[in-house]
Amino acid sequence: MHEHDAPDSHLPLEETSELTYYEQRVEAIQALLIEKGLLSADDVRRAVEAMDARSPAVGARVIARAWVDPHFKQHLLVDAKAAIATLGIDVDTWSTLVAVENTPTIHNVVVCTLCSCYPRSLLGVPPDWYKSLNYRARVVKEPRTVLKEFGLELASDMEVRVYDSTADMRYLVIPQRPAGTEGLSEEALAELVTRDSMIGVTQARGPQR
Amino acid sequence: MQYQPGDRVRIRVASPPGHYRTPTYIQGKIGVIEAVHGAFRNPETLAYGGDGRPKQPLYLVRFDQTHIWAHAESAEPAPFGQNDRLLIDIYEHWLEPAPEE
């Protein structure tokens, strides 16, 4: 044991990363807006808090309803925002939403190769991997390899449909309702609908787990 | 709307200066109009403080994976299946009628 060669575990923790150009620009604009009284620091904090508070629970509620109500599901597939508004959810500020349905022969998965477009209103803040270059570059080119890394292996004769959301549309995957869930309530079904199953990198959870 | 669902289209090959939302990997490829989304403001001028008008028709275009990534077909294990598809949103000014088969 060479004590003197060991890294000093008592070095002070320091902020090392420097702000990027765009971070500096945002900070400058924000400081100016606050200085001019156009908004307050609390307005900014509140907006961030509201964004972070959105969660996949909203999407799960929509999917569970689609599983139990065929008319709602049909409406969701034709005009997703209008269908969701019937649940009392405020969709006024949402981007155009398109719901795509997984079936025994079709599996859908969503990506944004250009940036990180994501149905935040329904799913909250996207996971880091969704924004990674690795996922974005590879899922369009080798979808089955990527899905396998997520633990999902699909029959070779199934049709995997990758949606690259490059524009104004946001895509929501309706996972297949798991077998053995016939007796479950809508609330219990919503518990089986995970974020990843609505992106399409996995299926909804089974009722046992 | 110049195109209807079922029409065969080719994605233009271009690299105009500034912001555009047609990825290189799909340029020059031939697909089929899957759906017409409607008209949306053009991101190529919106990105620079413009109003994005006139609005551009936006389409969902469907491609066979075997067409886009022809060279990858023989890889093991298969990166995609023979029936797999890619669907992507493309503005009308990036589309042109596909040449006859």
PDB file of C-alpha atoms in Angstrom:
ATOM      1  CA  MET A   1       0.000   0.000   0.000  1.00  0.00           C
ATOM      2  CA  HIS A   2       1.590   3.239  -1.145  1.00  0.00           C
ATOM      3  CA  GLU A   3      -0.333   5.818   0.752  1.00  0.00           C
ATOM      4  CA  HIS A   4       1.383   8.739  -0.887  1.00  0.00           C
ATOM      5  CA  ASP A   5       0.432   7.593  -4.413  1.00  0.00           C
ATOM      6  CA  ALA A   6      -3.243   7.258  -3.588  1.00  0.00           C
ATOM      7  CA  PRO A   7      -5.456  10.093  -4.851  1.00  0.00           C
ATOM      8  CA  ASP A   8      -6.308  12.511  -2.107  1.00  0.00           C
ATOM      9  CA  SER A   9      -9.854  11.672  -1.126  1.00  0.00           C
ATOM     10  CA  HIS A  10     -10.173  14.968   0.707  1.00  0.00           C
ATOM     11  CA  LEU A  11      -9.887  17.298  -2.265  1.00  0.00           C
ATOM     12  CA  PRO A  12     -12.680  19.854  -2.147  1.00  0.00           C
ATOM     13  CA  LEU A  13     -15.550  19.231  -4.562  1.00  0.00           C
ATOM     14  CA  GLU A  14     -15.579  21.914  -7.199  1.00  0.00           C
ATOM     15  CA  GLU A  15     -17.872  22.924 -10.013  1.00  0.00           C
ATOM     16  CA  THR A  16     -15.691  22.169 -13.006  1.00  0.00           C
ATOM     17  CA  SER A  17     -17.904  22.366 -16.067  1.00  0.00           C
ATOM     18  CA  GLU A  18     -18.036  25.707 -17.807  1.00  0.00           C
ATOM     19  CA  LEU A  19     -21.222  27.036 -19.317  1.00  0.00           C
ATOM     20  CA  THR A  20     -21.579  26.466 -23.040  1.00  0.00           C
ATOM     21  CA  TYR A  21     -22.280  29.319 -25.444  1.00  0.00           C
ATOM     22  CA  TYR A  22     -26.013  28.623 -25.463  1.00  0.00           C
ATOM     23  CA  GLU A  23     -26.208  28.192 -21.689  1.00  0.00           C
ATOM     24  CA  GLN A  24     -24.527  31.567 -21.279  1.00  0.00           C
ATOM     25  CA  ARG A  25     -26.897  33.106 -23.792  1.00  0.00           C
ATOM     26  CA  VAL A  26     -29.980  31.702 -22.035  1.00  0.00           C
ATOM     27  CA  GLU A  27     -28.711  32.914 -18.685  1.00  0.00           C
ATOM     28  CA  ALA A  28     -28.095  36.401 -20.106  1.00  0.00           C
ATOM     29  CA  ILE A  29     -31.564  36.596 -21.676  1.00  0.00           C
ATOM     30  CA  GLN A  30     -33.185  35.335 -18.481  1.00  0.00           C
ATOM     31  CA  ALA A  31     -31.282  37.899 -16.395  1.00  0.00           C
ATOM     32  CA  LEU A  32     -32.401  40.685 -18.741  1.00  0.00           C
ATOM     33  CA  LEU A  33     -36.050  39.590 -18.664  1.00  0.00           C
ATOM     34  CA  ILE A  34     -35.986  39.540 -14.875  1.00  0.00           C
ATOM     35  CA  GLU A  35     -34.192  42.878 -14.686  1.00  0.00           C
ATOM     36  CA  LYS A  36     -36.801  44.463 -16.966  1.00  0.00           C
ATOM     37  CA  GLY A  37     -39.565  43.010 -14.801  1.00  0.00           C
ATOM     38  CA  LEU A  38     -41.088  40.934 -17.635  1.00  0.00           C
ATOM     39  CA  LEU A  39     -40.893  37.815 -15.507  1.00  0.00           C
ATOM     40  CA  SER A  40     -39.574  36.833 -12.112  1.00  0.00           C
ATOM     41  CA  ALA A  41     -37.110  34.191 -10.993  1.00  0.00           C
ATOM     42  CA  ASP A  42     -40.057  32.472  -9.342  1.00  0.00           C
ATOM     43  CA  ASP A  43     -41.914  32.350 -12.690  1.00  0.00           C
ATOM     44  CA  VAL A  44     -38.944  30.508 -14.189  1.00  0.00           C
ATOM     45  CA  ARG A  45     -38.666  28.140 -11.243  1.00  0.00           C
ATOM     46  CA  ARG A  46     -42.394  27.472 -11.361  1.00  0.00           C
ATOM     47  CA  ALA A  47     -42.285  26.651 -15.081  1.00  0.00           C
ATOM     48  CA  VAL A  48     -39.389  24.225 -14.574  1.00  0.00           C
ATOM     49  CA  GLU A  49     -41.213  22.629 -11.658  1.00  0.00           C
ATOM     50  CA  ALA A  50     -44.354  22.188 -13.766  1.00  0.00           C
ATOM     51  CA  MET A  51     -42.356  20.608 -16.600  1.00  0.00           C
ATOM     52  CA  ASP A  52     -40.637  18.203 -14.230  1.00  0.00           C
ATOM     53  CA  ALA A  53     -43.959  17.317 -12.602  1.00  0.00           C
ATOM     54  CA  ARG A  54     -45.406  15.843 -15.801  1.00  0.00           C
ATOM     55  CA  SER A  55     -45.142  12.086 -15.721  1.00  0.00           C
ATOM     56  CA  PRO A  56     -45.965   8.955 -17.726  1.00  0.00           C
ATOM     57  CA  ALA A  57     -48.994   8.492 -15.458  1.00  0.00           C
ATOM     58  CA  VAL A  58     -51.001  10.706 -17.834  1.00  0.00           C
ATOM     59  CA  GLY A  59     -50.103   8.497 -20.798  1.00  0.00           C
ATOM     60  CA  ALA A  60     -50.786   5.342 -18.787  1.00  0.00           C
ATOM     61  CA  ARG A  61     -54.271   6.582 -17.944  1.00  0.00           C
ATOM     62  CA  VAL A  62     -54.972   7.178 -21.646  1.00  0.00           C
ATOM     63  CA  ILE A  63     -53.715   3.723 -22.646  1.00  0.00           C
ATOM     64  CA  ALA A  64     -55.703   1.951 -19.913  1.00  0.00           C
ATOM     65  CA  ARG A  65     -58.857   3.652 -21.154  1.00  0.00           C
ATOM     66  CA  ALA A  66     -58.068   2.562 -24.709  1.00  0.00           C
ATOM     67  CA  TRP A  67     -57.708  -1.041 -23.505  1.00  0.00           C
ATOM     68  CA  VAL A  68     -61.121  -1.114 -21.842  1.00  0.00           C
ATOM     69  CA  ASP A  69     -63.080   1.090 -24.274  1.00  0.00           C
ATOM     70  CA  PRO A  70     -62.897   0.165 -27.996  1.00  0.00           C
ATOM     71  CA  HIS A  71     -64.734   3.342 -29.013  1.00  0.00           C
ATOM     72  CA  PHE A  72     -62.223   5.477 -27.141  1.00  0.00           C
ATOM     73  CA  LYS A  73     -59.362   3.548 -28.729  1.00  0.00           C
ATOM     74  CA  GLN A  74     -60.778   4.156 -32.194  1.00  0.00           C
ATOM     75  CA  HIS A  75     -61.165   7.857 -31.420  1.00  0.00           C
ATOM     76  CA  LEU A  76     -57.568   7.919 -30.096  1.00  0.00           C
ATOM     77  CA  LEU A  77     -56.266   6.397 -33.327  1.00  0.00           C
ATOM     78  CA  VAL A  78     -58.192   8.857 -35.502  1.00  0.00           C
ATOM     79  CA  ASP A  79     -57.701  12.082 -33.509  1.00  0.00           C
ATOM     80  CA  ALA A  80     -55.594  11.552 -30.406  1.00  0.00           C
ATOM     81  CA  LYS A  81     -55.837  15.041 -28.932  1.00  0.00           C
ATOM     82  CA  ALA A  82     -59.619  15.190 -29.269  1.00  0.00           C
ATOM     83  CA  ALA A  83     -59.962  11.747 -27.702  1.00  0.00           C
ATOM     84  CA  ILE A  84     -57.725  12.667 -24.760  1.00  0.00           C
ATOM     85  CA  ALA A  85     -59.659  15.907 -24.221  1.00  0.00           C
ATOM     86  CA  THR A  86     -62.759  13.782 -23.538  1.00  0.00           C
ATOM     87  CA  LEU A  87     -60.958  12.483 -20.414  1.00  0.00           C
ATOM     88  CA  GLY A  88     -60.937  16.011 -19.014  1.00  0.00           C
ATOM     89  CA  ILE A  89     -57.243  16.515 -19.799  1.00  0.00           C
ATOM     90  CA  ASP A  90     -56.326  19.990 -21.063  1.00  0.00           C
ATOM     91  CA  VAL A  91     -54.718  19.494 -24.491  1.00  0.00           C
ATOM     92  CA  ASP A  92     -54.864  23.104 -25.723  1.00  0.00           C
ATOM     93  CA  THR A  93     -51.119  23.718 -25.690  1.00  0.00           C
ATOM     94  CA  TRP A  94     -50.139  20.288 -27.032  1.00  0.00           C
ATOM     95  CA  SER A  95     -48.440  19.539 -30.329  1.00  0.00           C
ATOM     96  CA  THR A  96     -50.366  17.374 -32.752  1.00  0.00           C
ATOM     97  CA  LEU A  97     -50.424  13.860 -31.384  1.00  0.00           C
ATOM     98  CA  VAL A  98     -50.586  10.589 -33.299  1.00  0.00           C
ATOM     99  CA  ALA A  99     -51.315   7.290 -31.531  1.00  0.00           C
ATOM    100  CA  VAL A 100     -50.064   4.088 -33.154  1.00  0.00           C
ATOM    101  CA  GLU A 101     -51.258   0.669 -32.038  1.00  0.00           C
ATOM    102  CA  ASN A 102     -49.191  -2.430 -31.395  1.00  0.00           C
ATOM    103  CA  THR A 103     -50.896  -5.628 -32.554  1.00  0.00           C
ATOM    104  CA  PRO A 104     -49.910  -9.312 -32.705  1.00  0.00           C
ATOM    105  CA  THR A 105     -48.304  -8.574 -36.107  1.00  0.00           C
ATOM    106  CA  ILE A 106     -47.073  -4.966 -35.763  1.00  0.00           C
ATOM    107  CA  HIS A 107     -44.704  -3.427 -33.209  1.00  0.00           C
ATOM    108  CA  ASN A 108     -44.132   0.337 -33.205  1.00  0.00           C
ATOM    109  CA  VAL A 109     -41.187   2.250 -31.745  1.00  0.00           C
ATOM    110  CA  VAL A 110     -40.548   6.010 -31.679  1.00  0.00           C
ATOM    111  CA  VAL A 111     -37.395   8.096 -32.079  1.00  0.00           C
ATOM    112  CA  CYS A 112     -36.398  11.605 -33.086  1.00  0.00           C
ATOM    113  CA  THR A 113     -33.147  11.291 -35.024  1.00  0.00           C
ATOM    114  CA  LEU A 114     -32.717  15.066 -35.377  1.00  0.00           C
ATOM    115  CA  CYS A 115     -33.153  16.073 -31.736  1.00  0.00           C
ATOM    116  CA  SER A 116     -35.352  14.674 -28.991  1.00  0.00           C
ATOM    117  CA  CYS A 117     -39.005  15.331 -29.930  1.00  0.00           C
ATOM    118  CA  TYR A 118     -41.095  13.488 -27.379  1.00  0.00           C
ATOM    119  CA  PRO A 119     -44.738  13.612 -26.183  1.00  0.00           C
ATOM    120  CA  ARG A 120     -43.812  15.343 -22.925  1.00  0.00           C
ATOM    121  CA  SER A 121     -47.399  16.207 -22.094  1.00  0.00           C
ATOM    122  CA  LEU A 122     -48.157  12.498 -21.826  1.00  0.00           C
ATOM    123  CA  LEU A 123     -44.833  11.024 -20.757  1.00  0.00           C
ATOM    124  CA  GLY A 124     -43.031  13.788 -18.878  1.00  0.00           C
ATOM    125  CA  VAL A 125     -39.323  14.481 -19.358  1.00  0.00           C
ATOM    126  CA  PRO A 126     -37.669  11.995 -21.749  1.00  0.00           C
ATOM    127  CA  PRO A 127     -35.104   9.532 -20.408  1.00  0.00           C
ATOM    128  CA  ASP A 128     -31.450  10.310 -21.146  1.00  0.00           C
ATOM    129  CA  TRP A 129     -31.102   7.343 -23.489  1.00  0.00           C
ATOM    130  CA  TYR A 130     -33.898   8.674 -25.696  1.00  0.00           C
ATOM    131  CA  LYS A 131     -31.779  11.772 -26.325  1.00  0.00           C
ATOM    132  CA  SER A 132     -28.517   9.850 -26.787  1.00  0.00           C
ATOM    133  CA  LEU A 133     -26.808   9.740 -30.177  1.00  0.00           C
ATOM    134  CA  ASN A 134     -26.524   5.989 -29.757  1.00  0.00           C
ATOM    135  CA  TYR A 135     -30.285   5.363 -29.595  1.00  0.00           C
ATOM    136  CA  ARG A 136     -31.159   7.996 -32.189  1.00  0.00           C
ATOM    137  CA  ALA A 137     -28.649   6.787 -34.757  1.00  0.00           C
ATOM    138  CA  ARG A 138     -29.115   3.074 -34.252  1.00  0.00           C
ATOM    139  CA  VAL A 139     -32.829   2.462 -33.750  1.00  0.00           C
ATOM    140  CA  VAL A 140     -33.606   3.574 -37.314  1.00  0.00           C
ATOM    141  CA  LYS A 141     -30.876   1.401 -38.776  1.00  0.00           C
ATOM    142  CA  GLU A 142     -30.850  -1.695 -36.595  1.00  0.00           C
ATOM    143  CA  PRO A 143     -34.149  -1.612 -34.714  1.00  0.00           C
ATOM    144  CA  ARG A 144     -34.159  -5.277 -33.796  1.00  0.00           C
ATOM    145  CA  THR A 145     -30.632  -5.117 -32.391  1.00  0.00           C
ATOM    146  CA  VAL A 146     -31.587  -2.119 -30.261  1.00  0.00           C
ATOM    147  CA  LEU A 147     -34.859  -3.680 -29.092  1.00  0.00           C
ATOM    148  CA  LYS A 148     -32.953  -6.816 -28.116  1.00  0.00           C
ATOM    149  CA  GLU A 149     -30.646  -4.685 -25.968  1.00  0.00           C
ATOM    150  CA  PHE A 150     -33.794  -3.432 -24.218  1.00  0.00           C
ATOM    151  CA  GLY A 151     -34.760  -7.070 -23.661  1.00  0.00           C
ATOM    152  CA  LEU A 152     -37.378  -7.291 -26.394  1.00  0.00           C
ATOM    153  CA  GLU A 153     -37.107 -10.017 -29.024  1.00  0.00           C
ATOM    154  CA  LEU A 154     -39.853 -10.143 -31.618  1.00  0.00           C
ATOM    155  CA  ALA A 155     -40.792 -12.897 -34.061  1.00  0.00           C
ATOM    156  CA  SER A 156     -38.996 -12.429 -37.377  1.00  0.00           C
ATOM    157  CA  ASP A 157     -42.249 -12.265 -39.352  1.00  0.00           C
ATOM    158  CA  MET A 158     -43.587  -9.371 -37.272  1.00  0.00           C
ATOM    159  CA  GLU A 159     -43.452  -5.905 -38.795  1.00  0.00           C
ATOM    160  CA  VAL A 160     -41.370  -3.468 -36.760  1.00  0.00           C
ATOM    161  CA  ARG A 161     -42.355   0.113 -37.581  1.00  0.00           C
ATOM    162  CA  VAL A 162     -39.891   2.801 -36.483  1.00  0.00           C
ATOM    163  CA  TYR A 163     -41.381   6.310 -36.366  1.00  0.00           C
ATOM    164  CA  ASP A 164     -38.836   9.106 -36.819  1.00  0.00           C
ATOM    165  CA  SER A 165     -40.658  12.176 -35.491  1.00  0.00           C
ATOM    166  CA  THR A 166     -38.822  14.879 -37.396  1.00  0.00           C
ATOM    167  CA  ALA A 167     -41.558  17.511 -37.475  1.00  0.00           C
ATOM    168  CA  ASP A 168     -44.696  18.722 -35.701  1.00  0.00           C
ATOM    169  CA  MET A 169     -46.125  15.316 -34.796  1.00  0.00           C
ATOM    170  CA  ARG A 170     -45.639  13.597 -31.470  1.00  0.00           C
ATOM    171  CA  TYR A 171     -46.092   9.826 -31.438  1.00  0.00           C
ATOM    172  CA  LEU A 172     -47.575   7.671 -28.697  1.00  0.00           C
ATOM    173  CA  VAL A 173     -47.405   3.879 -28.865  1.00  0.00           C
ATOM    174  CA  ILE A 174     -50.462   1.972 -27.629  1.00  0.00           C
ATOM    175  CA  PRO A 175     -48.899  -1.221 -26.261  1.00  0.00           C
ATOM    176  CA  GLN A 176     -50.781  -4.494 -26.488  1.00  0.00           C
ATOM    177  CA  ARG A 177     -52.911  -5.294 -23.470  1.00  0.00           C
ATOM    178  CA  PRO A 178     -51.133  -8.104 -21.615  1.00  0.00           C
ATOM    179  CA  ALA A 179     -52.773 -11.531 -21.401  1.00  0.00           C
ATOM    180  CA  GLY A 180     -54.386 -12.432 -18.096  1.00  0.00           C
ATOM    181  CA  THR A 181     -55.633  -8.938 -17.331  1.00  0.00           C
ATOM    182  CA  GLU A 182     -59.307  -9.519 -18.093  1.00  0.00           C
ATOM    183  CA  GLY A 183     -60.468  -8.956 -14.531  1.00  0.00           C
ATOM    184  CA  LEU A 184     -58.394  -5.887 -13.765  1.00  0.00           C
ATOM    185  CA  SER A 185     -59.809  -2.429 -13.160  1.00  0.00           C
ATOM    186  CA  GLU A 186     -58.814   0.497 -15.360  1.00  0.00           C
ATOM    187  CA  GLU A 187     -56.670   1.853 -12.515  1.00  0.00           C
ATOM    188  CA  ALA A 188     -54.883  -1.482 -12.108  1.00  0.00           C
ATOM    189  CA  LEU A 189     -54.332  -1.694 -15.873  1.00  0.00           C
ATOM    190  CA  ALA A 190     -52.733   1.764 -15.893  1.00  0.00           C
ATOM    191  CA  GLU A 191     -50.122   0.414 -13.458  1.00  0.00           C
ATOM    192  CA  LEU A 192     -48.956  -1.989 -16.176  1.00  0.00           C
ATOM    193  CA  VAL A 193     -48.356   0.769 -18.735  1.00  0.00           C
ATOM    194  CA  THR A 194     -44.772   1.954 -18.388  1.00  0.00           C
ATOM    195  CA  ARG A 195     -43.052   4.898 -20.029  1.00  0.00           C
ATOM    196  CA  ASP A 196     -40.850   2.608 -22.123  1.00  0.00           C
ATOM    197  CA  SER A 197     -43.848   0.636 -23.385  1.00  0.00           C
ATOM    198  CA  MET A 198     -45.366   3.881 -24.697  1.00  0.00           C
ATOM    199  CA  ILE A 199     -42.106   4.720 -26.514  1.00  0.00           C
ATOM    200  CA  GLY A 200     -42.160   1.186 -27.898  1.00  0.00           C
ATOM    201  CA  VAL A 201     -38.854  -0.227 -26.670  1.00  0.00           C
ATOM    202  CA  THR A 202     -40.696  -2.811 -24.598  1.00  0.00           C
ATOM    203  CA  GLN A 203     -44.173  -4.186 -23.964  1.00  0.00           C
ATOM    204  CA  ALA A 204     -46.583  -3.430 -21.143  1.00  0.00           C
ATOM    205  CA  ARG A 205     -45.880  -5.270 -17.896  1.00  0.00           C
ATOM    206  CA  GLY A 206     -47.606  -8.560 -17.208  1.00  0.00           C
ATOM    207  CA  PRO A 207     -50.101  -8.674 -14.345  1.00  0.00           C
ATOM    208  CA  GLN A 208     -47.959 -10.916 -12.089  1.00  0.00           C
ATOM    209  CA  ARG A 209     -44.883  -8.736 -11.662  1.00  0.00           C
TER     210      ARG A 209
ATOM    211  CA  MET B   1     -51.741  18.845 -51.126  1.00  0.00           C
ATOM    212  CA  GLN B   2     -49.824  17.479 -54.054  1.00  0.00           C
ATOM    213  CA  TYR B   3     -49.701  13.858 -52.859  1.00  0.00           C
ATOM    214  CA  GLN B   4     -52.231  11.318 -51.631  1.00  0.00           C
ATOM    215  CA  PRO B   5     -51.831   8.218 -49.474  1.00  0.00           C
ATOM    216  CA  GLY B   6     -50.405   5.433 -51.614  1.00  0.00           C
ATOM    217  CA  ASP B   7     -48.397   7.740 -53.902  1.00  0.00           C
ATOM    218  CA  ARG B   8     -44.756   6.765 -54.457  1.00  0.00           C
ATOM    219  CA  VAL B   9     -42.380   9.605 -53.707  1.00  0.00           C
ATOM    220  CA  ARG B  10     -38.655  10.227 -53.661  1.00  0.00           C
ATOM    221  CA  ILE B  11     -37.041  12.373 -50.978  1.00  0.00           C
ATOM    222  CA  ARG B  12     -35.028  15.185 -52.516  1.00  0.00           C
ATOM    223  CA  VAL B  13     -31.274  15.215 -52.063  1.00  0.00           C
ATOM    224  CA  ALA B  14     -30.170  18.629 -50.841  1.00  0.00           C
ATOM    225  CA  SER B  15     -28.157  20.359 -48.156  1.00  0.00           C
ATOM    226  CA  PRO B  16     -29.428  23.932 -48.122  1.00  0.00           C
ATOM    227  CA  PRO B  17     -27.679  26.343 -45.763  1.00  0.00           C
ATOM    228  CA  GLY B  18     -29.318  26.691 -42.367  1.00  0.00           C
ATOM    229  CA  HIS B  19     -31.843  24.572 -40.529  1.00  0.00           C
ATOM    230  CA  TYR B  20     -33.823  21.804 -42.210  1.00  0.00           C
ATOM    231  CA  ARG B  21     -35.521  18.692 -40.886  1.00  0.00           C
ATOM    232  CA  THR B  22     -34.980  16.087 -43.575  1.00  0.00           C
ATOM    233  CA  PRO B  23     -32.265  13.727 -42.329  1.00  0.00           C
ATOM    234  CA  THR B  24     -29.512  12.756 -44.764  1.00  0.00           C
ATOM    235  CA  TYR B  25     -30.134   9.033 -44.321  1.00  0.00           C
ATOM    236  CA  ILE B  26     -33.532   9.293 -45.997  1.00  0.00           C
ATOM    237  CA  GLN B  27     -32.560  11.615 -48.852  1.00  0.00           C
ATOM    238  CA  GLY B  28     -32.755   9.982 -52.278  1.00  0.00           C
ATOM    239  CA  LYS B  29     -34.840   7.091 -50.926  1.00  0.00           C
ATOM    240  CA  ILE B  30     -38.184   6.076 -52.379  1.00  0.00           C
ATOM    241  CA  GLY B  31     -41.201   5.578 -50.145  1.00  0.00           C
ATOM    242  CA  VAL B  32     -44.980   5.650 -50.104  1.00  0.00           C
ATOM    243  CA  ILE B  33     -47.253   8.316 -48.624  1.00  0.00           C
ATOM    244  CA  GLU B  34     -48.785   6.705 -45.527  1.00  0.00           C
ATOM    245  CA  ALA B  35     -50.806   9.704 -44.325  1.00  0.00           C
ATOM    246  CA  VAL B  36     -51.326  13.421 -44.860  1.00  0.00           C
ATOM    247  CA  HIS B  37     -50.895  15.286 -41.562  1.00  0.00           C
ATOM    248  CA  GLY B  38     -52.056  18.703 -42.791  1.00  0.00           C
ATOM    249  CA  ALA B  39     -50.255  22.021 -43.258  1.00  0.00           C
ATOM    250  CA  PHE B  40     -47.690  23.252 -40.755  1.00  0.00           C
ATOM    251  CA  ARG B  41     -45.415  26.258 -40.523  1.00  0.00           C
ATOM    252  CA  ASN B  42     -42.097  25.774 -42.268  1.00  0.00           C
ATOM    253  CA  PRO B  43     -39.307  25.106 -39.735  1.00  0.00           C
ATOM    254  CA  GLU B  44     -36.711  26.331 -42.206  1.00  0.00           C
ATOM    255  CA  THR B  45     -37.825  29.948 -41.754  1.00  0.00           C
ATOM    256  CA  LEU B  46     -39.284  29.558 -38.241  1.00  0.00           C
ATOM    257  CA  ALA B  47     -35.778  28.706 -37.052  1.00  0.00           C
ATOM    258  CA  TYR B  48     -34.600  32.190 -37.974  1.00  0.00           C
ATOM    259  CA  GLY B  49     -37.340  34.304 -36.465  1.00  0.00           C
ATOM    260  CA  GLY B  50     -39.628  34.111 -39.523  1.00  0.00           C
ATOM    261  CA  ASP B  51     -43.309  33.251 -39.353  1.00  0.00           C
ATOM    262  CA  GLY B  52     -42.969  29.912 -41.147  1.00  0.00           C
ATOM    263  CA  ARG B  53     -45.475  30.937 -43.816  1.00  0.00           C
ATOM    264  CA  PRO B  54     -46.634  29.837 -46.260  1.00  0.00           C
ATOM    265  CA  LYS B  55     -47.429  26.671 -44.362  1.00  0.00           C
ATOM    266  CA  GLN B  56     -46.109  23.469 -45.885  1.00  0.00           C
ATOM    267  CA  PRO B  57     -48.092  20.262 -46.264  1.00  0.00           C
ATOM    268  CA  LEU B  58     -46.608  17.600 -44.017  1.00  0.00           C
ATOM    269  CA  TYR B  59     -46.727  13.898 -44.854  1.00  0.00           C
ATOM    270  CA  LEU B  60     -45.961  10.646 -43.083  1.00  0.00           C
ATOM    271  CA  VAL B  61     -43.859   8.655 -45.558  1.00  0.00           C
ATOM    272  CA  ARG B  62     -43.277   4.896 -45.254  1.00  0.00           C
ATOM    273  CA  PHE B  63     -40.122   3.094 -46.390  1.00  0.00           C
ATOM    274  CA  ASP B  64     -39.021  -0.522 -46.462  1.00  0.00           C
ATOM    275  CA  GLN B  65     -35.986  -0.991 -44.227  1.00  0.00           C
ATOM    276  CA  THR B  66     -34.541  -3.318 -46.887  1.00  0.00           C
ATOM    277  CA  HIS B  67     -34.583  -0.362 -49.319  1.00  0.00           C
ATOM    278  CA  ILE B  68     -32.995   2.201 -46.988  1.00  0.00           C
ATOM    279  CA  TRP B  69     -30.226  -0.002 -45.678  1.00  0.00           C
ATOM    280  CA  ALA B  70     -29.756  -2.436 -48.562  1.00  0.00           C
ATOM    281  CA  HIS B  71     -26.124  -3.087 -47.631  1.00  0.00           C
ATOM    282  CA  ALA B  72     -27.035  -4.275 -44.124  1.00  0.00           C
ATOM    283  CA  GLU B  73     -29.305  -7.135 -45.172  1.00  0.00           C
ATOM    284  CA  SER B  74     -26.722  -9.873 -44.831  1.00  0.00           C
ATOM    285  CA  ALA B  75     -25.520  -8.843 -41.354  1.00  0.00           C
ATOM    286  CA  GLU B  76     -25.840 -11.390 -38.557  1.00  0.00           C
ATOM    287  CA  PRO B  77     -27.859 -11.220 -36.420  1.00  0.00           C
ATOM    288  CA  ALA B  78     -30.308  -9.411 -38.676  1.00  0.00           C
ATOM    289  CA  PRO B  79     -30.539  -5.726 -37.668  1.00  0.00           C
ATOM    290  CA  PHE B  80     -34.075  -5.615 -39.094  1.00  0.00           C
ATOM    291  CA  GLY B  81     -36.631  -8.028 -40.536  1.00  0.00           C
ATOM    292  CA  GLN B  82     -37.775  -8.321 -44.132  1.00  0.00           C
ATOM    293  CA  ASN B  83     -41.151  -6.779 -43.237  1.00  0.00           C
ATOM    294  CA  ASP B  84     -39.783  -3.924 -41.126  1.00  0.00           C
ATOM    295  CA  ARG B  85     -40.570  -0.344 -42.031  1.00  0.00           C
ATOM    296  CA  LEU B  86     -39.457   3.170 -41.254  1.00  0.00           C
ATOM    297  CA  LEU B  87     -41.981   6.013 -41.121  1.00  0.00           C
ATOM    298  CA  ILE B  88     -40.914   9.630 -41.119  1.00  0.00           C
ATOM    299  CA  ASP B  89     -42.542  13.060 -41.308  1.00  0.00           C
ATOM    300  CA  ILE B  90     -41.461  15.032 -44.405  1.00  0.00           C
ATOM    301  CA  TYR B  91     -42.595  18.458 -45.659  1.00  0.00           C
ATOM    302  CA  GLU B  92     -43.913  18.637 -49.208  1.00  0.00           C
ATOM    303  CA  HIS B  93     -41.084  20.716 -50.652  1.00  0.00           C
ATOM    304  CA  TRP B  94     -38.738  17.824 -49.900  1.00  0.00           C
ATOM    305  CA  LEU B  95     -40.788  15.369 -51.971  1.00  0.00           C
ATOM    306  CA  GLU B  96     -40.811  14.648 -55.679  1.00  0.00           C
ATOM    307  CA  PRO B  97     -42.729  12.015 -57.644  1.00  0.00           C
ATOM    308  CA  ALA B  98     -40.797   8.747 -57.680  1.00  0.00           C
ATOM    309  CA  PRO B  99     -39.522   7.580 -61.065  1.00  0.00           C
ATOM    310  CA  GLU B 100     -41.416   4.691 -62.643  1.00  0.00           C
ATOM    311  CA  GLU B 101     -40.378   1.260 -61.382  1.00  0.00           C
TER     312      GLU B 101
END
